[in-house]
PDB file of C-alpha atoms in Angstrom:
ATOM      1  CA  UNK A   2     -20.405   2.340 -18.497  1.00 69.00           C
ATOM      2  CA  UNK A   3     -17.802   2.996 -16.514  1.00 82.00           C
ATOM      3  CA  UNK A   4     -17.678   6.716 -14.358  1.00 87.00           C
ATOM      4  CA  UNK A   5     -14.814   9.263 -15.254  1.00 90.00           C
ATOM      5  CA  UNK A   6     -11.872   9.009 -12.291  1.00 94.00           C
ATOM      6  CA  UNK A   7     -10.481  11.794 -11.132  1.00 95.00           C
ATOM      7  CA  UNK A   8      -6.782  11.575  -8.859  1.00 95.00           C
ATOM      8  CA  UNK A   9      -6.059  14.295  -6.922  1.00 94.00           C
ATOM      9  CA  UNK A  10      -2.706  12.981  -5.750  1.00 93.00           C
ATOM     10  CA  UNK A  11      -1.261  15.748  -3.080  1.00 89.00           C
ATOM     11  CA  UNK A  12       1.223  14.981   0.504  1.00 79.00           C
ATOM     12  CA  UNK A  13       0.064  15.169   3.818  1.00 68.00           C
ATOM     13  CA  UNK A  14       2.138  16.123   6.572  1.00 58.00           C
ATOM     14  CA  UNK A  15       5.410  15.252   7.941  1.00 53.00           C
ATOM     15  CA  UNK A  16       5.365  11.526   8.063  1.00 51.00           C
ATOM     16  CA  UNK A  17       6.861  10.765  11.305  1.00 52.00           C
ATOM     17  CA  UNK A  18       6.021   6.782  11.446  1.00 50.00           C
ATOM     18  CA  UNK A  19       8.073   6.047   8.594  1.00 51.00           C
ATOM     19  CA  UNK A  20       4.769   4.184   6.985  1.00 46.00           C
ATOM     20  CA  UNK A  21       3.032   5.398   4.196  1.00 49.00           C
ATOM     21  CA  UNK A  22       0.226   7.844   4.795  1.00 52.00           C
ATOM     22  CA  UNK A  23      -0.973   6.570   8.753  1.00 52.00           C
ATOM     23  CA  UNK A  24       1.922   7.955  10.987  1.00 50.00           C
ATOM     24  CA  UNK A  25       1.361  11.590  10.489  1.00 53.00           C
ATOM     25  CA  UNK A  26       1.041  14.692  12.191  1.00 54.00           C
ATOM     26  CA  UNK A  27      -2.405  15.665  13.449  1.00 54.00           C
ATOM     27  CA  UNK A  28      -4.738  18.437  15.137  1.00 54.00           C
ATOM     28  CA  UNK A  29      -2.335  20.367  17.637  1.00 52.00           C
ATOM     29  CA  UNK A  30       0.430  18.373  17.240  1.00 57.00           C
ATOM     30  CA  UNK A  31       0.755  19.867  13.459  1.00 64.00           C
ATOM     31  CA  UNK A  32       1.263  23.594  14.953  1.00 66.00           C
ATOM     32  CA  UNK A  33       4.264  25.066  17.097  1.00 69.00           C
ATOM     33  CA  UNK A  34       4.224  27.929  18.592  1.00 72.00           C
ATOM     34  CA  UNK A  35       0.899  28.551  16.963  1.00 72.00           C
ATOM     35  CA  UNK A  36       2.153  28.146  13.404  1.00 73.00           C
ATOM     36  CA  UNK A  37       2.013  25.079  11.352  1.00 68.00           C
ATOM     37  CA  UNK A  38       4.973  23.132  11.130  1.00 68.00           C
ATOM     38  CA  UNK A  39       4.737  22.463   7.282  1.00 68.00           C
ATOM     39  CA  UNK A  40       2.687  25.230   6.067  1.00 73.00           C
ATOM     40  CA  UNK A  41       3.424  24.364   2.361  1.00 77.00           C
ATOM     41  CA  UNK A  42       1.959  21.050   2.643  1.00 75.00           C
ATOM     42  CA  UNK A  43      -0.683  22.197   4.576  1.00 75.00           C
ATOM     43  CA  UNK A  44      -1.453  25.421   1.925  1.00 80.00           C
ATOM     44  CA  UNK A  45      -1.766  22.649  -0.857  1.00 83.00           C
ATOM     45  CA  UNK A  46      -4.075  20.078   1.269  1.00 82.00           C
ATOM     46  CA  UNK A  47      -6.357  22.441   1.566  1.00 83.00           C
ATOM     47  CA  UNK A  48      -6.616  23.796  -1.739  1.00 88.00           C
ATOM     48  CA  UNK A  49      -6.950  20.016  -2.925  1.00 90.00           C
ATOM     49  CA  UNK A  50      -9.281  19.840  -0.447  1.00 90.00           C
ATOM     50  CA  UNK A  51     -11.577  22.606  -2.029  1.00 92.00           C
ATOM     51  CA  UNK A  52     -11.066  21.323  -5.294  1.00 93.00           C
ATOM     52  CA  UNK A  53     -12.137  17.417  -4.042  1.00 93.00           C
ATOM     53  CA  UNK A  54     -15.284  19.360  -2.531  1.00 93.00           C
ATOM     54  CA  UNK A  55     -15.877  21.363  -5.416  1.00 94.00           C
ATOM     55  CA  UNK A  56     -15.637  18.275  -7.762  1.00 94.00           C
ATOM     56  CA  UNK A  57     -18.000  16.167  -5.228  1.00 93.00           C
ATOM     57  CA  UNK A  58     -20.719  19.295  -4.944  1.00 91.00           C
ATOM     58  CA  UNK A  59     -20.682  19.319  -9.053  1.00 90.00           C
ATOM     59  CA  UNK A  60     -20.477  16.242  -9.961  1.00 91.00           C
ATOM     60  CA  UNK A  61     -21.101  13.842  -7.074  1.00 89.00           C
ATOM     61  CA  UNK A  62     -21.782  10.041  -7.935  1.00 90.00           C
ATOM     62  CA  UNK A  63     -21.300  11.041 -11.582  1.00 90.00           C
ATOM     63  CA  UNK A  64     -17.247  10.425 -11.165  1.00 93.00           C
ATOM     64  CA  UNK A  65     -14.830   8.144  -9.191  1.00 94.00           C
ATOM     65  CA  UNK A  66     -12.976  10.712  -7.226  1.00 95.00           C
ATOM     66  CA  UNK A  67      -9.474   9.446  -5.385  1.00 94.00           C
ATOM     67  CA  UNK A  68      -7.471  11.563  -3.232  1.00 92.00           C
ATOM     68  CA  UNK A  69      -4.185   9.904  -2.120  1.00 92.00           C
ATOM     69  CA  UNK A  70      -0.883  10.813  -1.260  1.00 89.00           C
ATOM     70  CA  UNK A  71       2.427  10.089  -3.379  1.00 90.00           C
ATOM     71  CA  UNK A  72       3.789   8.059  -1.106  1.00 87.00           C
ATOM     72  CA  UNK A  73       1.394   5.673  -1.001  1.00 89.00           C
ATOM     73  CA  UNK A  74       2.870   4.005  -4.007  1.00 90.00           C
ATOM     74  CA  UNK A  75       0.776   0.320  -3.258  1.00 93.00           C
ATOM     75  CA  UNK A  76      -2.260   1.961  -4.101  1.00 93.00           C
ATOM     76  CA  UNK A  77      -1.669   4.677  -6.579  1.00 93.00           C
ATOM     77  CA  UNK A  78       0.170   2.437  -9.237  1.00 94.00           C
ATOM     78  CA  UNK A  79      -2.272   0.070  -9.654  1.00 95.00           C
ATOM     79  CA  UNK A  80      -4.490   2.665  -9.497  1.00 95.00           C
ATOM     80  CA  UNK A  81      -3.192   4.859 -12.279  1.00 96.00           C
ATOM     81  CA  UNK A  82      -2.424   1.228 -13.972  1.00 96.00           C
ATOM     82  CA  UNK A  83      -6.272   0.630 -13.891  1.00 96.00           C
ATOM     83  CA  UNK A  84      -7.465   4.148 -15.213  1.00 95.00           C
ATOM     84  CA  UNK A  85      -4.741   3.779 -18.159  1.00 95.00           C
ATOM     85  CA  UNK A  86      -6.431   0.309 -19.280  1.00 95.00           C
ATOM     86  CA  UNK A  87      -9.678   1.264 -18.911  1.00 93.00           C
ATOM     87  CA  UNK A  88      -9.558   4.764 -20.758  1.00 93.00           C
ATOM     88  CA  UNK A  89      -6.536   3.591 -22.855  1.00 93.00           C
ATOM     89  CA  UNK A  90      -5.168   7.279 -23.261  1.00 93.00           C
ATOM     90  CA  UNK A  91      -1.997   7.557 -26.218  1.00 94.00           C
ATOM     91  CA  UNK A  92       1.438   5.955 -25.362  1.00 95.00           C
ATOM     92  CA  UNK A  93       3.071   9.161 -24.325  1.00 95.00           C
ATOM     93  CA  UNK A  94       0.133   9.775 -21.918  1.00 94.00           C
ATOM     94  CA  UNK A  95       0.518   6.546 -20.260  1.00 94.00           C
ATOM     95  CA  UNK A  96       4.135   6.460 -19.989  1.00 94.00           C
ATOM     96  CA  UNK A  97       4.031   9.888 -18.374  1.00 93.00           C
ATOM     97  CA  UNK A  98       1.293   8.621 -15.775  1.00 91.00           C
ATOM     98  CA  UNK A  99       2.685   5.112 -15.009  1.00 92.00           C
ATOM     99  CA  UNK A 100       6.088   6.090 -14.748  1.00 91.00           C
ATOM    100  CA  UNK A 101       5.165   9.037 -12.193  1.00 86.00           C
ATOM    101  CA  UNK A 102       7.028  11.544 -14.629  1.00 87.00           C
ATOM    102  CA  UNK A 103       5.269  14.415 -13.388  1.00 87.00           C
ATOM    103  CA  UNK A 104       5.357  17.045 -10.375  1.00 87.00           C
ATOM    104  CA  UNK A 105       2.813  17.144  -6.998  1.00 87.00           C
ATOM    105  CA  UNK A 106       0.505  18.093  -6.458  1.00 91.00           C
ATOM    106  CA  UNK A 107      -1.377  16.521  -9.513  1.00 94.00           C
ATOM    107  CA  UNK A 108      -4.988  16.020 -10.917  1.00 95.00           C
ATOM    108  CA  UNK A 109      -5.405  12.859 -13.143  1.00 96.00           C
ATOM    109  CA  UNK A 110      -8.622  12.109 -14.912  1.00 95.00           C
ATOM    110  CA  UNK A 111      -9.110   9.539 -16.422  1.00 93.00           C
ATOM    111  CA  UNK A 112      -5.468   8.447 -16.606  1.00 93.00           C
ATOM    112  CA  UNK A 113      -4.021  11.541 -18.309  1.00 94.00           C
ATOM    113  CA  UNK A 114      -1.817  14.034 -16.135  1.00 95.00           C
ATOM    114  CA  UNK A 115      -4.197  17.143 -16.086  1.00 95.00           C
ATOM    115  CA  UNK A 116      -2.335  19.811 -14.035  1.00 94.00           C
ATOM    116  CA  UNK A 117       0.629  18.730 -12.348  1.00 93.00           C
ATOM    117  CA  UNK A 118       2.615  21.133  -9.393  1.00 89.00           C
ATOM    118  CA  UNK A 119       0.277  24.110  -9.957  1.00 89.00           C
ATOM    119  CA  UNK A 120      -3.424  23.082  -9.499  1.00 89.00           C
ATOM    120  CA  UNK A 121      -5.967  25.762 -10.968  1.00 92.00           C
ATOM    121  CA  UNK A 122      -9.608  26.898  -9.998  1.00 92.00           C
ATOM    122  CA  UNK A 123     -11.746  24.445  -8.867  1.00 93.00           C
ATOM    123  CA  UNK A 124     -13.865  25.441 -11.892  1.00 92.00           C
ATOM    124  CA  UNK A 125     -11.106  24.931 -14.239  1.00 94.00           C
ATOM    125  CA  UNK A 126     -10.181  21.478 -12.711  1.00 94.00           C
ATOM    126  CA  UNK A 127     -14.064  20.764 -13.386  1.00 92.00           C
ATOM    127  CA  UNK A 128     -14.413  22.278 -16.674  1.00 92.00           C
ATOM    128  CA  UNK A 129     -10.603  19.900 -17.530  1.00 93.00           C
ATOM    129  CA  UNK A 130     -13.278  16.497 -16.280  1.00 91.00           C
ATOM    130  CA  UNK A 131     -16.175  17.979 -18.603  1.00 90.00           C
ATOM    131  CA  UNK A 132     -13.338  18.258 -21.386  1.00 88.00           C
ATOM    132  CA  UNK A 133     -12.404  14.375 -20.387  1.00 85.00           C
ATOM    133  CA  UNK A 134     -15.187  13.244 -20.171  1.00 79.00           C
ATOM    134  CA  UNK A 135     -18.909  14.070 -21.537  1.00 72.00           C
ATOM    135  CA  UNK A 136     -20.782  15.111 -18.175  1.00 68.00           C
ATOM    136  CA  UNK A 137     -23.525  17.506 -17.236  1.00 66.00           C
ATOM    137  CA  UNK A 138     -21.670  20.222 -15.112  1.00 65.00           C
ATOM    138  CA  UNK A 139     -23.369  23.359 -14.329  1.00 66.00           C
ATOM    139  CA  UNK A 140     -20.770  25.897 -12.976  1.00 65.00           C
ATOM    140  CA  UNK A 141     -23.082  28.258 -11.784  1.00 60.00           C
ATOM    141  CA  UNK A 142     -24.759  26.335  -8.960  1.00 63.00           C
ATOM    142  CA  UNK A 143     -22.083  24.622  -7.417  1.00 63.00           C
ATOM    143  CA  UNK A 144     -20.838  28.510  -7.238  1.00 64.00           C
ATOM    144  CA  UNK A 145     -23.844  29.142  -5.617  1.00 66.00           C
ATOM    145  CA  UNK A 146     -24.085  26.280  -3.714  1.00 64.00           C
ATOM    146  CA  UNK A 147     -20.041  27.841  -2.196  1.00 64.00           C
ATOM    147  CA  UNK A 148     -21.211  31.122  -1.756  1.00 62.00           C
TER     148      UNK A 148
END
């Protein structure tokens, strides 16, 4: 039986290589003047950040998580490709998720668009898995396990 996968698909920083997701700003070189340069981008890494923890702390081995960035289009597609054939969601589903026809950041599970621009609690993008996909989940100590 195959594990539930969760995408969290979300940008890094500036690319500044012009090549996919290697060339990118790092450590100091991401601040000026003691701000960050793209503090967007960096806001929503490290919420999908949390949320990638979150979903490792609760579920750990139990689901195939991804984290990857838009642009790296030679990986995602067949990616999102695979999870469609495997978990065969409806037609409108898959269109919407192979054809990219949704916002970032995103959460897919198991080939269906979850949350796209607006990501929720970490408990609610847990509870969305649970909903996807029959899997013991207990809320209460992961919470505990944060706190």
């Amino acid at each position: 039986m195959r594990k539930p996968s969760v995408i969290l698909i979300r940008e890094t920083e500036e690319q500044i290589a012009g090549s996919g997701c290697c060339g990118k700003f790092e450590g100091d070189f991401a601040r000026c003047g003691g701000e960050w340069v793209f503090p967007e981008r960096r806001q929503i890494k490290e919420g999908m950040g949390a949320v990638a923890r979150y979903l490792k702390d609760a579920f750990g081995d139990d689901i195939e998580l991804t984290v990857v960035d838009p642009r790296n289009q030679l990986y995602l597609l067949p990616k999102i490709a695979h999870d469609v054939w495997h978990f065969r969601p409806s037609f409108a589903v898959s269109f919407r998720s192979l054809t990219l026809a949704f916002a970032f950041p995103a959460v897919l599970i198991n080939g269906a668009v979850k949350f796209s621009r607006r990501i929720p609690s970490c408990e609610a993008v847990a509870l969305a898995v649970v909903e996807a996909f029959p899997i013991r989940f207990d809320a209460a100590a992961v919470s505990e396990a944060h706190s």
